[in-house]
Short mmCIF file of C-alpha atoms in Angstrom, two decimals:
data_model
loop_
_atom_site.label_atom_id
_atom_site.label_comp_id
_atom_site.label_asym_id
_atom_site.label_seq_id
_atom_site.Cartn_x
_atom_site.Cartn_y
_atom_site.Cartn_z
CA MET A 1 0.00 0.00 0.00
CA ILE A 2 1.27 3.48 -0.88
CA LEU A 3 1.76 5.49 2.31
CA ALA A 4 -0.42 8.29 0.93
CA ASP A 5 -3.35 5.82 0.79
CA PHE A 6 -2.94 5.04 4.48
CA ILE A 7 -2.09 8.45 5.90
CA SER A 8 -2.20 12.01 4.56
CA PRO A 9 -2.07 15.60 5.87
CA ASP A 10 -5.26 17.63 6.13
CA VAL A 11 -4.33 20.30 3.56
CA ARG A 12 -7.23 22.54 4.60
CA ALA A 13 -5.42 23.32 7.84
CA ALA A 14 -2.55 24.95 5.95
CA ARG A 15 -4.60 27.68 4.29
CA SER A 16 -3.35 31.16 5.15
CA VAL A 17 -5.90 33.53 6.67
CA ASN A 18 -6.82 37.07 5.69
CA LEU A 19 -9.03 38.92 8.14
CA GLU A 20 -11.18 40.60 5.49
CA ARG A 21 -11.29 37.83 2.88
CA ASP A 22 -12.09 35.03 5.33
CA LYS A 23 -14.80 36.71 7.38
CA GLY A 24 -17.64 34.20 7.51
CA HIS A 25 -15.60 31.42 5.84
CA GLN A 26 -16.71 28.44 7.93
CA ALA A 27 -14.17 25.90 6.63
CA THR A 28 -11.28 28.18 7.60
CA LEU A 29 -12.77 28.63 11.05
CA ARG A 30 -13.32 24.91 11.62
CA HIS A 31 -9.66 24.16 10.94
CA TYR A 32 -8.32 26.74 13.36
CA HIS A 33 -6.51 25.22 16.36
CA LEU A 34 -7.30 27.20 19.52
CA THR A 35 -4.15 27.26 21.64
CA GLY A 36 -3.27 28.19 25.19
CA LYS A 37 -2.14 31.62 24.00
CA GLY A 38 -5.55 32.18 22.41
CA LEU A 39 -7.28 31.22 25.66
CA GLU A 40 -5.08 33.69 27.54
CA ILE A 41 -6.16 36.55 25.26
CA LEU A 42 -9.83 35.57 25.50
CA SER A 43 -9.51 35.54 29.29
CA ARG A 44 -8.25 39.14 29.15
CA LEU A 45 -11.25 40.10 27.02
CA ALA A 46 -13.56 38.54 29.61
CA SER A 47 -11.87 40.60 32.33
CA ALA A 48 -12.32 43.77 30.25
CA LEU A 49 -16.01 43.01 29.67
CA ASN A 50 -16.32 42.52 33.42
CA GLY A 51 -14.95 45.99 34.21
CA GLU A 52 -11.16 45.65 33.95
CA ARG A 53 -9.72 49.00 32.83
CA VAL A 54 -7.39 47.55 30.17
CA SER A 55 -9.29 47.36 26.87
CA ALA A 56 -6.54 47.59 24.23
CA TRP A 57 -3.93 44.95 23.43
CA SER A 58 -1.02 44.60 21.03
CA LEU A 59 -0.45 41.00 19.92
CA THR A 60 3.28 40.85 19.16
CA GLY A 61 4.82 37.80 17.53
CA PRO A 62 7.01 36.73 14.59
CA TYR A 63 5.77 36.04 11.08
CA GLY A 64 3.71 32.90 10.58
CA MET A 65 2.83 32.38 14.25
CA GLY A 66 -0.95 32.37 13.64
CA LYS A 67 -1.97 35.88 14.70
CA SER A 68 -4.28 36.36 11.69
CA SER A 69 -5.95 32.99 12.29
CA PHE A 70 -6.61 33.90 15.90
CA ALA A 71 -7.90 37.35 14.90
CA ASN A 72 -10.36 35.70 12.52
CA PHE A 73 -11.51 33.34 15.28
CA LEU A 74 -11.92 36.17 17.80
CA MET A 75 -14.01 38.24 15.40
CA ALA A 76 -16.27 35.23 14.75
CA LEU A 77 -16.60 34.57 18.48
CA CYS A 78 -17.84 38.12 19.12
CA GLY A 79 -20.51 37.97 16.41
CA PRO A 80 -24.30 37.49 16.60
CA ALA A 81 -25.38 34.23 18.23
CA SER A 82 -27.60 33.50 15.23
CA GLU A 83 -24.69 33.35 12.75
CA GLU A 84 -23.19 29.95 11.94
CA GLU A 85 -19.58 31.19 12.19
CA THR A 86 -20.26 32.43 15.73
CA ARG A 87 -21.80 29.10 16.72
CA ILE A 88 -18.76 27.27 15.36
CA ALA A 89 -16.34 29.53 17.27
CA ARG A 90 -18.31 29.22 20.51
CA GLN A 91 -18.44 25.44 20.24
CA MET A 92 -14.67 25.34 19.73
CA LEU A 93 -14.14 27.45 22.85
CA GLU A 94 -16.53 25.33 24.92
CA GLU A 95 -14.65 22.17 23.93
CA LYS A 96 -11.33 23.74 24.88
CA ASP A 97 -12.35 25.55 28.09
CA SER A 98 -16.02 25.29 29.03
CA SER A 99 -15.69 27.53 32.10
CA LEU A 100 -14.11 30.40 30.15
CA GLY A 101 -16.63 29.88 27.36
CA MET A 102 -19.67 30.14 29.64
CA ASN A 103 -18.28 33.24 31.35
CA LEU A 104 -17.42 34.98 28.07
CA PHE A 105 -20.77 34.18 26.43
CA HIS A 106 -22.60 35.53 29.48
CA LEU A 107 -20.62 38.78 29.39
CA LEU A 108 -21.13 39.20 25.63
CA SER A 109 -24.88 38.74 26.07
CA LYS A 110 -24.86 41.22 28.91
CA HIS A 111 -23.28 43.92 26.72
CA SER A 112 -25.49 43.41 23.65
CA SER A 113 -29.24 43.05 23.33
CA ARG A 114 -30.96 40.20 21.46
CA GLY A 115 -27.71 38.24 21.16
CA LYS A 116 -26.33 40.38 18.35
CA GLY A 117 -22.81 40.38 19.74
CA LEU A 118 -20.29 43.20 19.48
CA PHE A 119 -19.98 45.62 16.57
CA ARG A 120 -17.00 44.04 14.80
CA VAL A 121 -14.51 46.07 12.79
CA GLY A 122 -11.81 43.81 11.36
CA VAL A 123 -9.31 45.27 8.90
CA THR A 124 -5.91 44.37 7.44
CA ALA A 125 -3.60 47.38 7.29
CA SER A 126 -1.62 48.46 4.24
CA PHE A 127 1.32 50.86 3.92
CA GLU A 128 -0.94 53.82 4.67
CA SER A 129 -1.93 56.10 7.54
CA ILE A 130 -3.75 54.52 10.47
CA ASN A 131 -6.61 56.97 9.86
CA ARG A 132 -7.18 55.61 6.36
CA THR A 133 -7.01 51.99 7.55
CA LEU A 134 -9.57 52.64 10.29
CA ALA A 135 -11.90 54.57 7.99
CA ARG A 136 -11.74 51.76 5.44
CA GLY A 137 -12.37 49.13 8.12
CA LEU A 138 -15.35 51.01 9.57
CA ARG A 139 -16.91 51.40 6.13
CA GLN A 140 -16.55 47.67 5.42
CA ALA A 141 -18.06 46.81 8.80
CA LEU A 142 -21.10 49.03 8.20
CA LEU A 143 -21.70 47.41 4.81
CA LYS A 144 -21.17 43.80 5.93
CA THR A 145 -23.02 43.89 9.25
CA THR A 146 -26.48 42.40 8.72
CA HIS A 147 -28.21 43.19 12.01
CA TRP A 148 -29.39 46.71 11.17
CA PRO A 149 -33.06 47.54 11.87
CA ARG A 150 -34.87 49.02 8.86
CA ARG A 151 -35.51 52.28 10.68
CA TYR A 152 -31.75 52.91 10.75
CA ARG A 153 -31.26 52.74 6.99
CA GLN A 154 -31.00 56.50 6.57
CA GLU A 155 -28.54 56.89 9.46
CA LEU A 156 -26.49 54.02 8.06
CA SER A 157 -26.43 55.61 4.62
CA ASP A 158 -25.34 58.92 6.14
CA LEU A 159 -22.46 57.23 7.99
CA ILE A 160 -21.22 55.55 4.82
CA LEU A 161 -21.40 58.82 2.87
CA ALA A 162 -19.45 60.57 5.62
CA LEU A 163 -16.77 57.86 5.49
CA ASP A 164 -16.57 58.18 1.70
CA GLY A 165 -15.90 61.87 2.22
CA LEU A 166 -13.14 61.13 4.73
CA LEU A 167 -11.52 58.55 2.46
CA ALA A 168 -11.45 61.13 -0.33
CA GLN A 169 -9.20 63.29 1.86
CA GLU A 170 -5.44 62.83 1.74
CA VAL A 171 -5.48 62.16 5.48
CA PRO A 172 -8.89 61.38 7.03
CA GLU A 173 -9.57 63.82 9.87
CA THR A 174 -8.99 62.24 13.28
CA THR A 175 -11.72 64.04 15.25
CA ARG A 176 -14.35 63.34 12.61
CA LEU A 177 -13.38 59.66 12.35
CA VAL A 178 -13.60 59.16 16.13
CA LYS A 179 -17.11 60.67 16.07
CA LEU A 180 -18.13 58.29 13.28
CA PHE A 181 -16.92 55.31 15.30
CA ARG A 182 -18.96 56.57 18.24
CA SER A 183 -22.04 57.05 16.05
CA ALA A 184 -21.72 53.54 14.59
CA LYS A 185 -21.42 52.05 18.07
CA GLU A 186 -24.53 53.90 19.27
CA LEU A 187 -26.45 52.92 16.15
CA TYR A 188 -25.59 49.23 16.57
CA GLY A 189 -26.25 49.32 20.31
CA ALA A 190 -23.22 47.29 21.45
CA PRO A 191 -19.52 47.76 22.21
CA VAL A 192 -16.97 47.90 19.39
CA ALA A 193 -14.49 45.07 18.77
CA LEU A 194 -11.73 46.60 16.61
CA MET A 195 -9.03 44.31 15.19
CA VAL A 196 -6.20 45.75 13.06
CA ASP A 197 -4.06 43.04 11.48
CA GLU A 198 -0.61 43.89 10.04
CA PHE A 199 -0.60 47.07 12.14
CA GLY A 200 3.16 47.30 11.66
CA LYS A 201 2.55 48.61 8.13
CA ASN A 202 0.74 51.61 9.63
CA LEU A 203 3.64 52.19 12.02
CA GLU A 204 6.19 51.94 9.19
CA TYR A 205 4.20 54.50 7.21
CA THR A 206 3.92 56.85 10.19
CA ALA A 207 7.64 56.54 10.93
CA ARG A 208 8.44 57.52 7.34
CA PHE A 209 5.77 60.22 7.03
CA PRO A 210 5.19 61.57 10.56
CA ALA A 211 2.89 64.33 9.31
CA GLN A 212 0.55 61.84 7.62
CA GLY A 213 -2.01 60.31 9.95
CA ASP A 214 -2.36 60.43 13.69
CA LEU A 215 -1.55 57.54 16.02
CA PHE A 216 -3.42 59.38 18.76
CA ILE A 217 -6.64 58.21 17.15
CA LEU A 218 -5.97 54.81 18.73
CA GLN A 219 -5.58 56.45 22.13
CA ALA A 220 -8.83 58.36 21.60
CA LEU A 221 -10.66 55.16 20.63
CA ALA A 222 -9.12 53.19 23.50
CA GLU A 223 -10.33 55.83 25.96
CA SER A 224 -13.88 55.52 24.63
CA ALA A 225 -16.20 53.49 26.83
CA THR A 226 -16.78 49.88 25.73
CA THR A 227 -14.36 49.90 22.82
CA PHE A 228 -12.01 46.91 22.68
CA ILE A 229 -8.96 47.12 20.42
CA TRP A 230 -6.40 44.58 19.23
CA VAL A 231 -3.48 45.32 16.91
CA CYS A 232 -1.21 42.61 15.46
CA LEU A 233 2.52 43.31 15.22
CA HIS A 234 5.61 41.38 14.15
CA GLN A 235 7.84 43.36 16.52
CA ALA A 236 7.46 45.83 19.37
CA PHE A 237 6.26 49.43 18.85
CA GLU A 238 9.68 50.95 19.41
CA GLU A 239 11.32 48.77 16.74
CA TYR A 240 9.33 50.64 14.08
CA ALA A 241 10.38 54.01 15.48
CA SER A 242 14.17 53.76 15.28
CA LYS A 243 14.43 56.78 12.94
CA LEU A 244 12.17 59.11 14.91
CA SER A 245 13.32 62.05 16.99
CA ALA A 246 13.27 61.98 20.78
CA ARG A 247 10.06 64.04 20.85
CA GLN A 248 8.35 61.74 18.36
CA LEU A 249 9.44 58.70 20.34
CA GLN A 250 7.91 60.26 23.43
CA GLU A 251 4.61 60.77 21.59
CA TRP A 252 4.64 57.17 20.37
CA GLY A 253 5.31 56.04 23.92
CA LYS A 254 2.09 57.69 25.10
CA VAL A 255 0.07 55.72 22.54
CA GLN A 256 1.91 52.49 23.29
CA GLY A 257 1.16 52.98 26.97
CA ARG A 258 -2.55 52.55 26.25
CA PHE A 259 -1.91 49.00 25.00
CA GLU A 260 -1.15 45.93 27.05
CA ASP A 261 1.41 43.95 25.08
CA VAL A 262 0.80 40.22 24.67
CA SER A 263 3.69 38.09 23.43
CA PHE A 264 2.08 35.95 20.74
CA VAL A 265 4.62 33.13 20.65
CA GLU A 266 3.33 29.58 20.79
CA PRO A 267 5.33 26.94 22.69
CA ARG A 268 6.93 24.15 20.66
CA LYS A 269 4.48 21.64 22.15
CA GLU A 270 1.58 23.40 20.43
CA MET A 271 3.33 22.94 17.10
CA MET A 272 3.89 19.26 17.85
CA ARG A 273 0.22 18.90 18.70
CA PHE A 274 -0.63 20.44 15.36
CA ILE A 275 1.53 17.82 13.60
CA CYS A 276 -0.48 15.05 15.26
CA GLU A 277 -3.82 16.65 14.39
CA THR A 278 -2.87 17.35 10.78
CA LEU A 279 -1.74 13.79 9.94
CA THR A 280 -4.96 11.81 9.40
CA ARG A 281 -5.53 8.10 8.79
CA ASN A 282 -7.31 7.18 5.55
CA SER A 283 -7.53 3.47 6.32
CA ASN A 284 -8.40 1.37 9.37
CA ASP A 285 -6.62 -1.75 8.12
CA PRO A 286 -5.86 -3.74 11.33
CA SER A 287 -2.49 -5.07 10.12
CA MET A 288 -1.32 -1.58 9.15
CA SER A 289 -2.46 -0.05 12.43
CA LYS A 290 -0.75 -2.83 14.41
CA ALA A 291 2.51 -2.33 12.52
CA VAL A 292 2.50 1.42 13.23
CA ARG A 293 1.70 0.76 16.90
CA ASN A 294 4.66 -1.60 17.23
CA TRP A 295 6.85 0.95 15.43
CA ALA A 296 5.83 3.55 18.03
CA LYS A 297 6.42 1.20 20.99
CA HIS A 298 9.94 0.44 19.81
CA PHE A 299 10.81 4.13 19.50
CA HIS A 300 9.21 4.84 22.89
CA ARG A 301 11.44 2.28 24.63
CA GLU A 302 14.56 3.71 23.04
CA ALA A 303 13.59 7.35 23.70
CA LYS A 304 13.29 6.63 27.42
CA GLN A 305 17.01 5.85 27.48
CA LEU A 306 17.98 9.32 26.25
CA ASP A 307 18.70 12.46 28.28
CA ILE A 308 16.59 14.59 25.93
CA PRO A 309 13.43 15.90 27.69
CA ASP A 310 11.65 16.56 24.38
CA LEU A 311 11.93 12.85 23.50
CA LYS A 312 11.60 11.29 26.97
CA GLU A 313 8.26 13.03 27.51
CA LEU A 314 6.66 11.50 24.39
CA ASP A 315 4.16 8.72 25.02
CA VAL A 316 3.39 5.83 22.67
CA ASP A 317 0.16 7.42 21.41
CA THR A 318 1.94 10.64 20.40
CA ILE A 319 4.75 8.81 18.62
CA GLU A 320 2.15 6.70 16.80
CA ARG A 321 0.37 9.84 15.60
CA PHE A 322 3.68 11.21 14.33
CA TYR A 323 4.04 8.34 11.85
CA PRO A 324 5.76 8.35 9.36
CA LEU A 325 7.90 11.06 10.98
CA HIS A 326 10.85 9.75 12.97
CA PRO A 327 10.32 11.02 16.57
CA LEU A 328 13.56 13.01 16.41
CA ALA A 329 12.45 14.61 13.14
CA ALA A 330 9.07 15.42 14.70
CA VAL A 331 10.52 17.22 17.74
CA ALA A 332 13.24 18.95 15.68
CA LEU A 333 10.73 20.23 13.11
CA PRO A 334 9.16 22.98 15.31
CA GLU A 335 12.62 24.10 16.43
CA LEU A 336 13.78 24.51 12.83
CA CYS A 337 10.57 26.33 11.87
CA VAL A 338 11.04 28.85 14.68
CA ARG A 339 14.78 29.43 14.32
CA PHE A 340 15.28 29.31 10.58
CA ALA A 341 11.88 29.78 8.91
CA GLN A 342 8.45 31.31 9.52
CA ASN A 343 7.03 29.34 12.44
CA ASP A 344 3.58 27.78 11.88
CA ARG A 345 3.54 28.88 8.24
CA SER A 346 6.67 26.85 7.46
CA LEU A 347 5.34 23.92 9.48
CA PHE A 348 2.15 23.93 7.35
CA ALA A 349 4.26 24.07 4.19
CA PHE A 350 6.31 21.03 5.20
CA LEU A 351 3.25 18.98 6.11
CA CYS A 352 1.02 19.96 3.20
CA SER A 353 2.87 21.57 0.29
CA GLY A 354 3.81 20.00 -3.03
CA GLU A 355 7.52 20.81 -2.70
CA PRO A 356 9.86 17.97 -3.77
CA ASN A 357 11.26 17.24 -0.29
CA ALA A 358 8.09 17.93 1.72
CA LEU A 359 6.14 15.21 3.53
CA PRO A 360 3.43 14.66 0.83
CA ALA A 361 6.13 13.76 -1.72
CA PHE A 362 7.52 11.19 0.72
CA LEU A 363 4.07 9.70 1.32
CA ALA A 364 3.46 9.39 -2.41
CA SER A 365 6.78 7.68 -3.12
CA HIS A 366 6.98 5.12 -0.28
CA SER A 367 5.00 1.99 0.54
CA LEU A 368 3.79 0.45 3.79
CA ASP A 369 4.09 -3.34 3.87
CA PRO A 370 4.15 -4.81 7.41
CA SER A 371 4.95 -8.30 6.10
CA SER A 372 8.26 -7.09 4.66
CA GLY A 373 9.64 -6.13 8.05
CA GLN A 374 10.30 -2.58 6.84
CA MET A 375 8.49 0.59 7.97
CA ALA A 376 9.04 3.64 5.78
CA THR A 377 10.24 6.45 8.07
CA PHE A 378 10.85 10.13 7.33
CA SER A 379 14.26 10.43 8.95
CA PRO A 380 16.10 13.54 10.26
CA ASP A 381 18.50 13.65 7.29
CA LEU A 382 15.49 14.07 4.96
CA LEU A 383 14.36 16.96 7.15
CA TYR A 384 17.74 18.61 6.54
CA ASP A 385 17.22 18.26 2.78
CA TYR A 386 13.77 19.85 2.98
CA PHE A 387 14.84 22.90 4.95
CA LEU A 388 17.89 23.50 2.83
CA SER A 389 15.86 23.44 -0.40
CA SER A 390 12.78 25.32 0.80
CA SER A 391 14.22 27.89 3.21
CA SER A 392 17.50 28.88 1.56
CA THR A 393 16.32 32.42 0.76
CA THR A 394 14.94 32.95 4.27
CA LEU A 395 18.07 31.52 5.86
CA MET A 396 20.40 33.93 4.09
CA ASN A 397 18.60 36.90 5.67
CA ARG A 398 19.02 35.76 9.27
CA PRO A 399 21.97 36.46 11.59
CA GLU A 400 22.04 32.73 12.47
CA SER A 401 22.60 31.81 8.82
CA HIS A 402 26.40 31.59 9.20
CA ARG A 403 25.96 28.28 11.04
CA TRP A 404 23.80 26.76 8.33
CA ILE A 405 26.08 28.05 5.55
CA GLU A 406 29.17 26.55 7.17
CA ILE A 407 27.48 23.20 7.76
CA HIS A 408 26.07 23.18 4.23
CA ASP A 409 29.51 23.91 2.76
CA ILE A 410 31.05 20.98 4.65
CA ILE A 411 28.30 18.61 3.49
CA GLU A 412 28.48 19.83 -0.11
CA ARG A 413 32.22 19.17 -0.18
CA SER A 414 31.46 15.61 0.97
CA ARG A 415 28.91 14.79 -1.75
CA SER A 416 31.20 12.16 -3.29
CA ILE A 417 31.21 9.94 -0.21
CA ASP A 418 28.95 6.98 0.49
CA PRO A 419 25.22 7.99 0.77
CA PHE A 420 24.95 6.56 4.29
CA HIS A 421 28.01 8.52 5.41
CA LEU A 422 26.44 11.64 3.91
CA SER A 423 23.23 10.98 5.87
CA VAL A 424 25.29 10.80 9.07
CA LEU A 425 26.78 14.23 8.37
CA LYS A 426 23.32 15.67 7.68
CA VAL A 427 21.92 14.33 10.95
CA ILE A 428 24.84 15.68 12.98
CA GLY A 429 24.65 19.00 11.13
CA LEU A 430 20.93 19.25 11.86
CA LEU A 431 21.51 18.59 15.56
CA ASN A 432 24.34 21.15 15.62
CA LEU A 433 21.92 23.78 14.30
CA ILE A 434 19.29 23.27 17.01
CA SER A 435 21.45 22.15 19.93
CA GLY A 436 21.22 23.82 23.32
CA PRO A 437 22.57 23.28 26.85
CA SER A 438 20.16 20.39 27.51
CA ARG A 439 18.45 19.91 24.16
CA PHE A 440 19.44 18.07 20.97
CA ARG A 441 23.12 17.75 21.79
CA SER A 442 24.59 15.52 19.07
CA SER A 443 25.82 12.85 21.45
CA HIS A 444 26.61 9.33 20.32
CA LYS A 445 23.33 8.06 21.81
CA LEU A 446 21.18 10.63 20.03
CA VAL A 447 22.90 10.16 16.67
CA SER A 448 22.40 6.40 17.03
CA PHE A 449 18.73 6.99 17.87
CA ALA A 450 18.35 8.99 14.66
CA PHE A 451 19.23 5.89 12.62
CA LEU A 452 16.78 3.48 14.27
CA ARG A 453 14.34 1.99 11.76
CA PRO A 454 12.07 -0.42 13.67
CA PRO A 455 11.20 -3.21 13.33
CA SER A 456 14.53 -3.77 11.52
CA LYS A 457 17.46 -4.98 13.62
CA SER A 458 19.71 -2.08 14.54
CA ASP A 459 23.03 -3.90 15.14
CA GLU A 460 24.22 -3.78 11.53
CA VAL A 461 23.16 -0.14 11.10
CA LEU A 462 24.96 0.87 14.30
CA ARG A 463 28.16 -0.85 13.16
CA GLU A 464 27.96 1.04 9.88
CA LEU A 465 27.32 4.25 11.83
CA GLU A 466 30.44 3.71 13.95
CA GLY A 467 32.52 3.27 10.81
CA ALA A 468 31.06 6.38 9.17
CA ILE A 469 31.76 8.53 12.23
CA GLU A 470 35.31 7.23 12.63
CA GLU A 471 36.11 7.82 8.97
CA SER A 472 34.66 11.36 9.08
CA ILE A 473 36.78 12.19 12.13
CA GLN A 474 39.92 10.90 10.42
CA LYS A 475 39.17 13.05 7.37
CA GLY A 476 38.75 16.12 9.56
CA VAL A 477 35.09 16.56 8.61
CA LEU A 478 33.82 15.77 12.11
CA VAL A 479 35.12 17.00 15.45
CA TYR A 480 34.37 15.17 18.68
CA ARG A 481 34.17 17.34 21.80
CA GLN A 482 34.92 14.83 24.53
CA TYR A 483 34.11 17.16 27.42
CA ALA A 484 30.59 17.64 26.05
CA ASP A 485 30.14 14.19 24.42
CA GLU A 486 29.17 15.93 21.21
CA TYR A 487 30.00 15.64 17.52
CA ARG A 488 30.41 18.85 15.52
CA LEU A 489 30.79 19.58 11.84
CA TRP A 490 32.83 22.67 12.73
CA GLU A 491 34.92 23.85 15.65
CA GLY A 492 32.54 26.68 16.38
CA THR A 493 32.75 29.28 19.12
CA ASP A 494 30.98 29.95 22.40
CA PHE A 495 30.70 33.64 21.51
CA ASP A 496 27.12 34.51 20.48
CA ILE A 497 27.76 36.35 17.19
CA PRO A 498 24.05 36.94 16.27
CA ALA A 499 23.37 38.49 19.69
CA ALA A 500 26.37 40.80 19.30
CA ILE A 501 25.17 41.88 15.85
CA ARG A 502 21.67 42.60 17.16
CA GLU A 503 23.09 44.67 20.03
CA ARG A 504 25.24 46.77 17.69
CA LYS A 505 22.27 47.34 15.39
CA ARG A 506 20.22 48.47 18.37
CA LEU A 507 22.90 50.96 19.43
CA PHE A 508 23.33 52.32 15.90
CA ALA A 509 19.56 52.74 15.45
CA SER A 510 19.46 55.36 18.20
CA GLN A 511 22.34 57.44 16.73
CA THR A 512 22.55 59.83 13.82
CA LEU A 513 24.61 58.93 10.76
CA GLU A 514 27.05 61.74 11.61
CA ALA A 515 27.66 60.34 15.10
CA ILE A 516 28.20 56.80 13.76
CA ILE A 517 30.74 58.01 11.18
CA LYS A 518 32.61 60.07 13.79
CA GLU A 519 32.85 57.02 16.04
CA THR A 520 33.84 54.45 13.41
CA VAL A 521 35.95 56.60 11.06
CA PRO A 522 37.31 59.46 13.19
CA LEU A 523 39.04 62.29 11.37
CA SER A 524 42.74 62.69 12.08
CA SER A 525 43.81 66.01 13.56
CA LEU A 526 45.48 68.61 11.29
CA THR A 527 47.96 71.27 12.37
CA ALA A 528 47.07 74.70 11.02
CA SER A 529 49.70 76.02 8.60
CA SER A 530 51.23 79.40 9.29
CA LEU A 531 50.31 82.23 6.93
CA SER A 532 52.70 84.97 5.85
CA PHE A 533 52.42 87.89 3.47
CA LEU A 534 55.24 88.68 1.13
CA ILE A 535 55.41 92.46 0.99
CA ILE A 536 57.58 92.56 -2.07
CA LYS A 537 55.32 90.50 -4.29
CA GLY A 538 52.09 91.20 -2.39
CA CYS A 539 50.77 87.60 -2.20
CA SER A 540 49.93 85.10 0.54
CA ARG A 541 52.05 82.05 1.17
CA LEU A 542 51.41 78.90 3.26
CA ASN A 543 54.40 77.79 5.28
CA ASN A 544 54.22 74.01 5.74
#
C-alpha cells in the first residue's frame, strides 16, 4: 500500500488567513486550532467586559505564528449568536475551556441586546496612515453587518457617505473619524471590537511620514467606553520608530502605553500537537495499524534511554500519531521552523505543500508493507534536505545563517562519499543547528537513535554508523568534543555572534549617521599652517 493511501495531511489546515477575505468562511474557522495563547487573550477580554480598565492589546509575535488565524476566530466569536460562524467559534471554545466559554458568552450577552454580539470592525492594514485603515475598516463593517433595523437605513447611509468623504481626503480627519466610530457604536447598540491586522505597516508608514495620519486616534478610541482594540505586530512598537526624533518617540510612547502587550509566541508543544492533528488516517486496516503501533512502541522504549526531555516526555500514542515522521524529526521540526523559517507557516508548508522534499512527496513515493519487516520512516536527514531546499532564501537573511552556511559547505564538499556517510553528516549537522545546553546535543546516543528503523534490527546499522563517524573524524570533517560528548561539523565558538550583531544594530539605530561616522571613522587632527604675506610680491604664502 502506498503510504499516501494510508495516511495524509489535512491540507485545509494549511490555508493562510486574511481577516477581510475570510470573514464568515466556515471551513477556515473549523480548521483553526485554539491554543493556550488564544485562551489567555480571551480571558483578558472577559476581564475587560467585566470591568477591567485595560481594553486595548497589542499581539506581538514573529511572522507565521498564527496571529491572523486567531484574529479571525476572535471576530467570529464576538458575532451574533444566530450566525453559523459564531456558533462554530463558541463550540470550539466550549470544547477547549467550558468555564471560560460560559463566562465569556454571558458577558457578551450582557453587553449586547438580542444576542447580536459586538460591533465588529476587522481590517488588514496596508502601507498607509492609520486613519485611512480605520476609515476603510469602519466602512466595510457598516456594509457587511447584517443586524441593522430598517428604521436605521438612513442613518447608516449617512455614515457611509461621511466615510466616503473622509476617504477622499489625503489624510482622514482624526476628530471626525472618532465621532463616526462613536455614532456607529450607538447605532448598533453594542460595544466595538476593533481588530487591526498587520498594524506594523501603519507604524512603518507613520515613521516615514510623521505628518501623515495620527496615532493618537488609537488612544482616543481606547479611551472611549466599551471599545475593545487589538493590533497585530511582528515586533514591538519601538522597533518601528528607530528613525524618529526623541520628541516623536515620546509621543509614540504615550500611545503604546494605552496598550497591554501580549507576546504571541506559541510553545513548541503546540506545534507538535498540530503535527499530530494534521496527519490523518485514511484506512483502518488492522495489520497496518498494528505495525504502526509496534513501530511507536519500539521508539518509545529507546527514547526513554535518552537524556533529551523533548523525547523522553513523548508517550506511545503521540509517537504513533507522528508516523511516518521519525520522533527526532518530529521534535526537531518545530525548532527549525522557529529558528530558521516562519514558524507555523513553514510547518504547514512542510506537512502539506507539493515541494519535492516535503512530507506529501515522501508519502506518495513510499510503501507500507508490514509483512516485509520494513516501515518507511521520514528520517532527520530528509528533514535537513527539505529545509535546505525550501528555506534557503529565508536563511540567508538571518543572523544565524552563518551556522547553516558553514554546515552546508562541509556537506556539499562531501557529496562524493557513500550515501549513508552523507546521511550521518546531515543528521549531525541538523543537531548542531538546534542544539542547546540540555536539548538536541549531538551525542553518540542521540545520533544512534536517529538511525533506528524499527522493526529492523539495529546492530548492523549501528556498526555502519560507527565506521562512518570514525572515517569522518579521520578526514577532519567531524570534530568530537569529549568534554561535552558531542560531535560537531565545525569547531565553532561559544561567543554569540548573532546576539552581538543585534546589540550593535540596536545601538546604531538610536544614533545619527554623523555620530556613527565620527565614532567608526574618526578624522585625524590637522595642524594649522602658518600664513605669511610677502610684501615685495604682495601675495599670501602657506608655510608648511
